Short mmCIF file of C-alpha atoms and ligand atoms in Angstrom, two decimals:
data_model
loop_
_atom_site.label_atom_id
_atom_site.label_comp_id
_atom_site.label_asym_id
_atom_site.label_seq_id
_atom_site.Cartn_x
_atom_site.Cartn_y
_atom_site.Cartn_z
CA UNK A 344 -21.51 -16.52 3.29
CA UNK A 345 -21.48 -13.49 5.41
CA UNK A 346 -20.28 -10.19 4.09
CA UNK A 347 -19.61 -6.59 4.71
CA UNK A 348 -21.60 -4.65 1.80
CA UNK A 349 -21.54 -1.35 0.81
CA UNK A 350 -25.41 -0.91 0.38
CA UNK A 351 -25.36 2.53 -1.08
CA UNK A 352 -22.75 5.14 -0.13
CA UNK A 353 -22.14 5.63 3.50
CA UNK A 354 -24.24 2.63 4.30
CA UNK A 355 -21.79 -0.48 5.31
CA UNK A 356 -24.08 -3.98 5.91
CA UNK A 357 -22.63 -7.01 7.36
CA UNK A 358 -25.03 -9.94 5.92
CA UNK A 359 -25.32 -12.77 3.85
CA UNK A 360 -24.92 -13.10 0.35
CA UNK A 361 -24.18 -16.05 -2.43
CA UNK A 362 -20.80 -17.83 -2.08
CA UNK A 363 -18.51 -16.69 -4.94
CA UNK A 364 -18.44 -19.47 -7.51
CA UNK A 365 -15.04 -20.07 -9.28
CA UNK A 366 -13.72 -20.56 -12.68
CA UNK A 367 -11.37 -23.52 -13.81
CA UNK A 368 -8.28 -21.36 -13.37
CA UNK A 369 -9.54 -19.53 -9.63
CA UNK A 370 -8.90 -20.46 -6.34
CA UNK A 371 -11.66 -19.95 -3.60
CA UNK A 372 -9.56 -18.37 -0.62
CA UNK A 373 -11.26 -18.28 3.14
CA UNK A 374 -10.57 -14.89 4.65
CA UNK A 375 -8.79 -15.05 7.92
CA UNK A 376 -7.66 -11.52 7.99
CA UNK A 377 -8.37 -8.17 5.97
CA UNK A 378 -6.82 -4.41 6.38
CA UNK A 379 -9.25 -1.61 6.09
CA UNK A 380 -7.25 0.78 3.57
CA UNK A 381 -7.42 4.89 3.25
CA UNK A 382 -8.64 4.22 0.01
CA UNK A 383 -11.62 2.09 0.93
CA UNK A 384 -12.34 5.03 3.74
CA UNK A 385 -12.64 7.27 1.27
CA UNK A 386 -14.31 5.03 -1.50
CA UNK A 387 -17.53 4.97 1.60
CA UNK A 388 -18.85 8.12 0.36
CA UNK A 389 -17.99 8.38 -3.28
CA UNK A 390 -16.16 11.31 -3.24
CA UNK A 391 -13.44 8.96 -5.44
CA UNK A 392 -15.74 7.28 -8.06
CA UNK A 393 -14.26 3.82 -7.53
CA UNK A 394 -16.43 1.99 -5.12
CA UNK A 395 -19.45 2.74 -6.96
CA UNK A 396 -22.28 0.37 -4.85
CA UNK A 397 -23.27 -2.59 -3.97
CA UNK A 398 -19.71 -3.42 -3.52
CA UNK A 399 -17.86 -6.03 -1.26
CA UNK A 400 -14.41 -3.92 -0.51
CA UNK A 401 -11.01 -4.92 0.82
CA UNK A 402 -7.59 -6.31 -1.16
CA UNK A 403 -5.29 -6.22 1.98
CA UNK A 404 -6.10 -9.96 2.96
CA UNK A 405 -4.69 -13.14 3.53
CA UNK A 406 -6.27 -16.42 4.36
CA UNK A 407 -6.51 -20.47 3.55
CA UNK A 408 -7.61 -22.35 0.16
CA UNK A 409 -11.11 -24.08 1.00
CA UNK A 410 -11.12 -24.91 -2.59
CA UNK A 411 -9.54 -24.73 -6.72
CA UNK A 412 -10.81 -24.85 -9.71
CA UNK A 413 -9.72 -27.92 -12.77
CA UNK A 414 -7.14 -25.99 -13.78
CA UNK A 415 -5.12 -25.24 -10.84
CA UNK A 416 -2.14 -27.14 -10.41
CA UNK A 417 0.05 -24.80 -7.86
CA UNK A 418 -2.06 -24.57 -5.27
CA UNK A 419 -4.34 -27.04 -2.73
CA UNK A 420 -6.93 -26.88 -0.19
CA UNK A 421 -5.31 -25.79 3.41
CA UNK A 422 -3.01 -23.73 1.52
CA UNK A 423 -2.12 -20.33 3.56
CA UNK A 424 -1.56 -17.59 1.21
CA UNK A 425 -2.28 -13.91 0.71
CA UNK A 426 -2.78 -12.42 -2.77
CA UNK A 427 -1.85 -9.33 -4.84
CA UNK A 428 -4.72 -6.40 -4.65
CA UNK A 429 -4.29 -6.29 -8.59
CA UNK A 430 -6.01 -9.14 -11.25
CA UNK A 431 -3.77 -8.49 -14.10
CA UNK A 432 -4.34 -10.69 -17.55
CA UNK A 433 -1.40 -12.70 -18.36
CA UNK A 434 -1.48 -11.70 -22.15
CA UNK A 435 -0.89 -7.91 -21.98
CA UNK A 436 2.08 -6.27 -23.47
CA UNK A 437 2.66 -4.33 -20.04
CA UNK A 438 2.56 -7.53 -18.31
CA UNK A 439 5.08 -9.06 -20.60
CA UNK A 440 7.61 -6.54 -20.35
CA UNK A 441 7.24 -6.97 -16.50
CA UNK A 442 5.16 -4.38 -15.60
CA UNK A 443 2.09 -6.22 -14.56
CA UNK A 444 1.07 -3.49 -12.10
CA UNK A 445 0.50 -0.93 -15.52
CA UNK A 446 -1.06 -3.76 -18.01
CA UNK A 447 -4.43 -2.60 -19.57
CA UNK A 448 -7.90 -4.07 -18.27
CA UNK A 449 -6.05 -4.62 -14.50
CA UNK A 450 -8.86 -4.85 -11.68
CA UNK A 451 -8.29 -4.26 -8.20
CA UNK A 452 -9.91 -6.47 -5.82
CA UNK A 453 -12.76 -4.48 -4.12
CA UNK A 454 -13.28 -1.98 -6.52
CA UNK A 455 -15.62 -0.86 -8.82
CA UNK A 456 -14.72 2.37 -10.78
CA UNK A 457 -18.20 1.94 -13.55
CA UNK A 458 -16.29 0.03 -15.45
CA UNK A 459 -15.84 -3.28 -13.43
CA UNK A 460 -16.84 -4.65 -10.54
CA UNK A 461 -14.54 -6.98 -8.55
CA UNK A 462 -16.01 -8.04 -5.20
CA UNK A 463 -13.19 -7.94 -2.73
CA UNK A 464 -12.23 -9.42 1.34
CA UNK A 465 -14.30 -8.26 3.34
CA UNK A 466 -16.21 -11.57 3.30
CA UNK A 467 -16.01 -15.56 4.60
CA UNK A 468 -14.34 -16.40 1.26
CA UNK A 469 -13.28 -14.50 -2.20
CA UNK A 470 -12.20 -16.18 -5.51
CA UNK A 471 -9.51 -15.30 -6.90
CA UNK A 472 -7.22 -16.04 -10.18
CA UNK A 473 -3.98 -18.53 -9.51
CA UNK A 474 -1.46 -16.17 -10.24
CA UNK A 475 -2.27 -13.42 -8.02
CA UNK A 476 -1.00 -15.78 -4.82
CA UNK A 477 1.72 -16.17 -2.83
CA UNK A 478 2.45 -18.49 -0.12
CA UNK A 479 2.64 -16.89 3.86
CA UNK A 480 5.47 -18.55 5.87
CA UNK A 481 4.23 -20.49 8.50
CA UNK A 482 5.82 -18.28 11.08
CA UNK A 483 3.91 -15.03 9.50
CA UNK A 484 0.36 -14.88 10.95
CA UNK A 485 -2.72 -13.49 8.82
CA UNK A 486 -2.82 -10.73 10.32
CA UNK A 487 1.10 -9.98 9.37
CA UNK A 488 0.26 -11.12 5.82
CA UNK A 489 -2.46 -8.70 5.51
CA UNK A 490 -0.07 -6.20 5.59
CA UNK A 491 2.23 -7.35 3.12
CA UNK A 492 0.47 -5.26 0.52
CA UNK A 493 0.81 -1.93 2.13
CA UNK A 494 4.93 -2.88 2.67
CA UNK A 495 4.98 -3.69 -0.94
CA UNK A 496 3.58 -0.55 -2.18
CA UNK A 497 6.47 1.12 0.09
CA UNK A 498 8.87 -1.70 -1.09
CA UNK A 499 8.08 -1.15 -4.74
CA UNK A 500 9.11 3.10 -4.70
CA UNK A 501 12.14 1.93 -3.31
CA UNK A 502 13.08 -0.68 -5.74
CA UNK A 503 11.79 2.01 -7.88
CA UNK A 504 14.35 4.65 -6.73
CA UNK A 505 17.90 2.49 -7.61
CA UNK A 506 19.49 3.37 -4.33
CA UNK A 507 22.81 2.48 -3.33
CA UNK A 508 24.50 1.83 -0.38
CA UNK A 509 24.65 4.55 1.55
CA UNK A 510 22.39 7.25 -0.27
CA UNK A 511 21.31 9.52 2.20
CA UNK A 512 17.28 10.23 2.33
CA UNK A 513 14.18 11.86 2.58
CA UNK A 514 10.72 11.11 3.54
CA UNK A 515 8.05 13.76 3.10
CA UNK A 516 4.57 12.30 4.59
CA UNK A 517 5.24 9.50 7.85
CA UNK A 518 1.96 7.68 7.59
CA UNK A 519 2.04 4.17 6.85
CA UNK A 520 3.14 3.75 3.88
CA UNK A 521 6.50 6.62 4.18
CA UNK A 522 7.18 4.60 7.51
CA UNK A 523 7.18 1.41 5.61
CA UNK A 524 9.62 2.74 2.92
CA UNK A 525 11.61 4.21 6.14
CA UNK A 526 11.98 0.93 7.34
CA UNK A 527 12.86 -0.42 4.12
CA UNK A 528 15.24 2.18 3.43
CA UNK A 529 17.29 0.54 6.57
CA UNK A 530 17.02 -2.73 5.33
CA UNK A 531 18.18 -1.82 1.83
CA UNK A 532 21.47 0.25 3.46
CA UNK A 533 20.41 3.80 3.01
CA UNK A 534 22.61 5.79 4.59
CA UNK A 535 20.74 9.07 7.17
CA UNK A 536 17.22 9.03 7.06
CA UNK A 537 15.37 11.86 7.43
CA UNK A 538 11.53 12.31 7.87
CA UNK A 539 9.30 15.15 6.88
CA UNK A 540 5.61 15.39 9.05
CA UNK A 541 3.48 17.74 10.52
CA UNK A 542 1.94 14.84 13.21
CA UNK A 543 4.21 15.08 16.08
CA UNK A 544 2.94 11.58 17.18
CA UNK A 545 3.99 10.17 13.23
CA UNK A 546 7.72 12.01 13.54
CA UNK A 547 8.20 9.54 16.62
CA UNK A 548 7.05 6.69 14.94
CA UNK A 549 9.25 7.80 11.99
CA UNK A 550 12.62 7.62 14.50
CA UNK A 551 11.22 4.35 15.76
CA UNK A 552 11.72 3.23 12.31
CA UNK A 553 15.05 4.70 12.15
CA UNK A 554 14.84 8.22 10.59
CA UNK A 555 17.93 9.52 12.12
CA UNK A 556 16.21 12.84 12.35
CA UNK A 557 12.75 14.52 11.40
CA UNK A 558 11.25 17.78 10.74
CA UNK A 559 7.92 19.24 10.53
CA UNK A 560 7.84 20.91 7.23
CA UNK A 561 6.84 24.20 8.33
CA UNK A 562 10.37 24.44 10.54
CA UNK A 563 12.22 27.81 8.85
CA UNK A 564 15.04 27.44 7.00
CA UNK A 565 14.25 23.26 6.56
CA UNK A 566 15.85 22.79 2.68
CA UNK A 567 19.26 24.68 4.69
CA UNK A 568 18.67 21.99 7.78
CA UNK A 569 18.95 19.65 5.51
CA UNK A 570 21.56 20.58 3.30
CA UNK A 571 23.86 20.36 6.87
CA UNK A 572 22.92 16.99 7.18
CA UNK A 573 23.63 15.87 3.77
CA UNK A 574 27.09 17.05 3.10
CA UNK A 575 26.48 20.49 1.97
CA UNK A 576 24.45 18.62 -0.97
CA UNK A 577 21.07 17.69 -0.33
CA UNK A 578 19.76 14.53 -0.05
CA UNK A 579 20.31 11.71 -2.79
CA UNK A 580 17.36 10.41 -3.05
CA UNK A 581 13.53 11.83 -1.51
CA UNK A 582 10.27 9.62 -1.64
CA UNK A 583 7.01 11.35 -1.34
CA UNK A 584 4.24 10.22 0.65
CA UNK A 585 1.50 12.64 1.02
CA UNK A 586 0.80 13.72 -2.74
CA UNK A 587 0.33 17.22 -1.88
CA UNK A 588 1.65 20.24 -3.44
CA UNK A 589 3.28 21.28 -0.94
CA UNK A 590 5.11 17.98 0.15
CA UNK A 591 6.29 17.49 -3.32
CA UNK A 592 7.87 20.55 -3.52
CA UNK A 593 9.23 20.32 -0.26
CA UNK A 594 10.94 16.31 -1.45
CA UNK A 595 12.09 18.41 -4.81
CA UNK A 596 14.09 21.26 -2.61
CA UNK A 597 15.54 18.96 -0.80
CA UNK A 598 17.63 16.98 -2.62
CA UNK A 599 21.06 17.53 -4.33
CA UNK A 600 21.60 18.69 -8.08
CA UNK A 601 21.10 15.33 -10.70
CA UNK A 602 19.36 13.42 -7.10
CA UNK A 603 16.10 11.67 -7.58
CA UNK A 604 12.21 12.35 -6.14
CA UNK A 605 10.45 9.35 -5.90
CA UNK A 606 6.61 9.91 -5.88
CA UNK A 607 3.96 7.86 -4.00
CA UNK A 608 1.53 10.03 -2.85
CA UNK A 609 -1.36 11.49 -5.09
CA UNK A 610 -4.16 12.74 -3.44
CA UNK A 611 -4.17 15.99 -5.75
CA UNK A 612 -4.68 15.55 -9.03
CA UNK A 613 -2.76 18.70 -10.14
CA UNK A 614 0.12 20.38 -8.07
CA UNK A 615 2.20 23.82 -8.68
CA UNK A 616 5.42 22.61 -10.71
CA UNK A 617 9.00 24.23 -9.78
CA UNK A 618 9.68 23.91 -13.72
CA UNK A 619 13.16 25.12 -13.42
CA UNK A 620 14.45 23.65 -10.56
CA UNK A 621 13.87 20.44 -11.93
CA UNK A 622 15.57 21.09 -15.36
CA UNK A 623 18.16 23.42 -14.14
CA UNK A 624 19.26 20.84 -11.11
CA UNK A 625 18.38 17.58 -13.56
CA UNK A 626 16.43 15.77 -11.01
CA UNK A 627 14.81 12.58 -11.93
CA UNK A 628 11.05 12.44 -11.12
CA UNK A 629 9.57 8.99 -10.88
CA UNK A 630 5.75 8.12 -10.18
CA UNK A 631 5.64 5.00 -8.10
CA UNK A 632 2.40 2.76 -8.95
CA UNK A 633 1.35 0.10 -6.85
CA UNK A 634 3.43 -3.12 -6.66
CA UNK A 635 5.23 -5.46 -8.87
CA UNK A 636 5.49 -8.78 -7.40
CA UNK A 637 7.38 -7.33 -4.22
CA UNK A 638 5.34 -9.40 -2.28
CA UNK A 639 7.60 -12.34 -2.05
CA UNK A 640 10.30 -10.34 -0.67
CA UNK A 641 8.38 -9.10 1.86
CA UNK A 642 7.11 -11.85 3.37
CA UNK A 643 10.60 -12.75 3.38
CA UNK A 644 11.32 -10.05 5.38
CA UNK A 645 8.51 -10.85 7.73
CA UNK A 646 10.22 -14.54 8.25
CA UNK A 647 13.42 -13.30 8.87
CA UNK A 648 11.95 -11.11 11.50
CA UNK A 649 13.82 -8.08 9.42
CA UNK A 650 10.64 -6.02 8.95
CA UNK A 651 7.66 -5.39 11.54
CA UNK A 652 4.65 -4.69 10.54
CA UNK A 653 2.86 -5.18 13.93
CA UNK A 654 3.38 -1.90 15.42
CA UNK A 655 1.56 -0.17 12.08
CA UNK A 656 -1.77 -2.48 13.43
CA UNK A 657 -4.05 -0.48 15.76
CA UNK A 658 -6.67 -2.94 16.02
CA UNK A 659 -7.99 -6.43 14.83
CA UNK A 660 -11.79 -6.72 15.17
CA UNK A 661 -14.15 -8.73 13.68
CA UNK A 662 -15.91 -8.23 10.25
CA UNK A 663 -19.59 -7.95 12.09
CA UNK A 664 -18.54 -4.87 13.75
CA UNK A 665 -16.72 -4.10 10.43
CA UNK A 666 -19.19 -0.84 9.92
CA UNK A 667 -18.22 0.78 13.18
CA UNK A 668 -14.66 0.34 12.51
CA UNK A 669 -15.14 1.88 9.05
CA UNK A 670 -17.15 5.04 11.00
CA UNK A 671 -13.78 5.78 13.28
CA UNK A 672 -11.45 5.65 10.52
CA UNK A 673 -13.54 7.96 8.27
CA UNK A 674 -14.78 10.52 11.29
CA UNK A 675 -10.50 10.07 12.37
CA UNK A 676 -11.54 8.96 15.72
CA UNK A 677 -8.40 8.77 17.66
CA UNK A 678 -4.66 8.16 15.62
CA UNK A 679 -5.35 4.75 14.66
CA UNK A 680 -3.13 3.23 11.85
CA UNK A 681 -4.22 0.13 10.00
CA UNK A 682 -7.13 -1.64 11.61
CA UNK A 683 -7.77 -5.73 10.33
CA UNK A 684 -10.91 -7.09 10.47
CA UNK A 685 -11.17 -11.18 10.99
CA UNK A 686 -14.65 -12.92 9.47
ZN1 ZN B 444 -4.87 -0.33 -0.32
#
């Protein structure tokens, strides 16, 4: 099959390698679709340790079952379907108590931190275990269902967060993923939005979602702003996208005393702490990990034509020119969002 191989670091190859053979209890899925995500932009150059080479990335996909192994009963050839980025064993404790996405020995698809290796989508065909599938609606194309993973991510931190009807909002950091959890905030009855960017060009996409207002977070005075808007309180409930100091100390002043911070972000590894504020105000801090099964919901969403994903899509090219693509996204040649490459 042909593939697009990370060689060595910074050196993408589309070319052929050995079909992927599969186990009684796998099913061999035909790519039709596959997102290029931030953290396969920054796995190119192994600045993050997890894509160490030769590596076939990509877990955003969706495509057909060409084939299944003895053991699968679910699932037959022709099959559309996309699949979770995370192999998770059935057997772990995690797993069991429903928290798949934090079970031990979990492998993401396209990865390969030194201990594993899991080729991933950027190929004709990937094999994958049963369990990780779900079926795509037939009015959801691949190219929708390739984003189902990013919306879950967003879906999952605000499951996470236990909102209620009308809990009023902020999100710090309006790149994909804060204006997929902006858009799901609508759908799940939040009450105002508000979004928190420095990308002029991200704020409008942000009201476009349906932040009822937005701020860059250098604007003076922003926690008092914001207090106005929320009742004199703060907001209920903040989700952080950016995983910066400085945003999560922006989503921790801004909400009201005993409100919650919801974090998603976490590009720094360590970040000043407002200690006091937290205790003094007893805010609850949650870390928001991945996904847990949201996909379902999601493509749900997608059927009911509740959620869009197109208009997060900047470009769907295919896999040959895969390198190229990968080049623009790391160099951030123009504002492109997600771009999908097709085999
Ligand atoms: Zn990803």
């Amino acid at each position: 099959m042909k593939a697009l191989v990370l060689e060595e670091y910074n050196k993408l190859v589309f070319k052929d390698v050995p079909d992927p053979d599969i186990s009684p209890g796998e099913v061999l899925v035909r790519i039709k679709a596959c997102g290029i995500c931030g953290s396969d932009i920054h796995g190119l150059d192994g600045s993050t340790g997890r894509r160490v080479p030769p590596l076939i990335m990509g877990h955003e996909a969706s495509g057909i079952v060409e084939a299944t192994g003895s053991a699968v009963k679910r699932w037959k050839k022709g099959d559309r379907v996309t699949f979770d980025s995370t192999v998770y064993p059935l057997d772990d404790w995690f797993t069991l108590e429903g928290r798949y996405n934090l079970s031990d020995n979990r492998e993401v698809l396209g990865v390969s931190p030194g201990d594993y290796k899991r080729n991933g989508a950027f190929a004709e065909f990937i094999a994958v275990p049963q369990h990780i599938l779900y079926r795509i609606p037939d009015s959801v194309t691949f190219e929708q269902a390739a984003m189902v993973e990013a919306a879950a991510v967003a879906l999952h931190a605000v499951n996470m967060s236990g909102i209620k009807t009308g809990d009023n909002c902020v999100v710090t950091g309006a790149g994909m993923i804060g204006i997929f959890v902006i858009k799901l905030l609508e759908i799940s009855g939040a009450g105002d939005v508000i979004a928190i960017d420095n990308n002029a060009t991200r704020l409008i996409s942000a009201q476009r979602s349906g932040a009822r207002n937005t701020f860059d977070p250098s604007d003076v005075n922003l926690e008092e702003k914001i207090k106005a808007l929320t009742k004199s309180r703060g907001a209920d409930i903040s989700f952080e996208a950016a995983g910066k100091s400085e945003t999560v100390n922006i989503s921790i002043d801004v909400v009201r005393k005993g409100g919650t911070v919801v974090l998603i972000g976490n590009t720094a590894k360590f970040i000043e702490f407002p200690l006091q504020k937290v205790v003094t105000r007893e805010l609850r801090i949650l870390g928001s990990c991945a996904i847990r099964g949201e996909y379902d919901v999601i493509l749900k969403l997608l059927e009911n034509k509740k959620l869009s994903v197109d208009d997060q899509i900047s470009a769907i090219a295919p896999l040959s020119e895969g390198a190229d693509w990968f080049r623009r996204l790391y160099n951030k040649d123009g504002n492109l969002n997600k771009v999908i490459l097709v085999p």
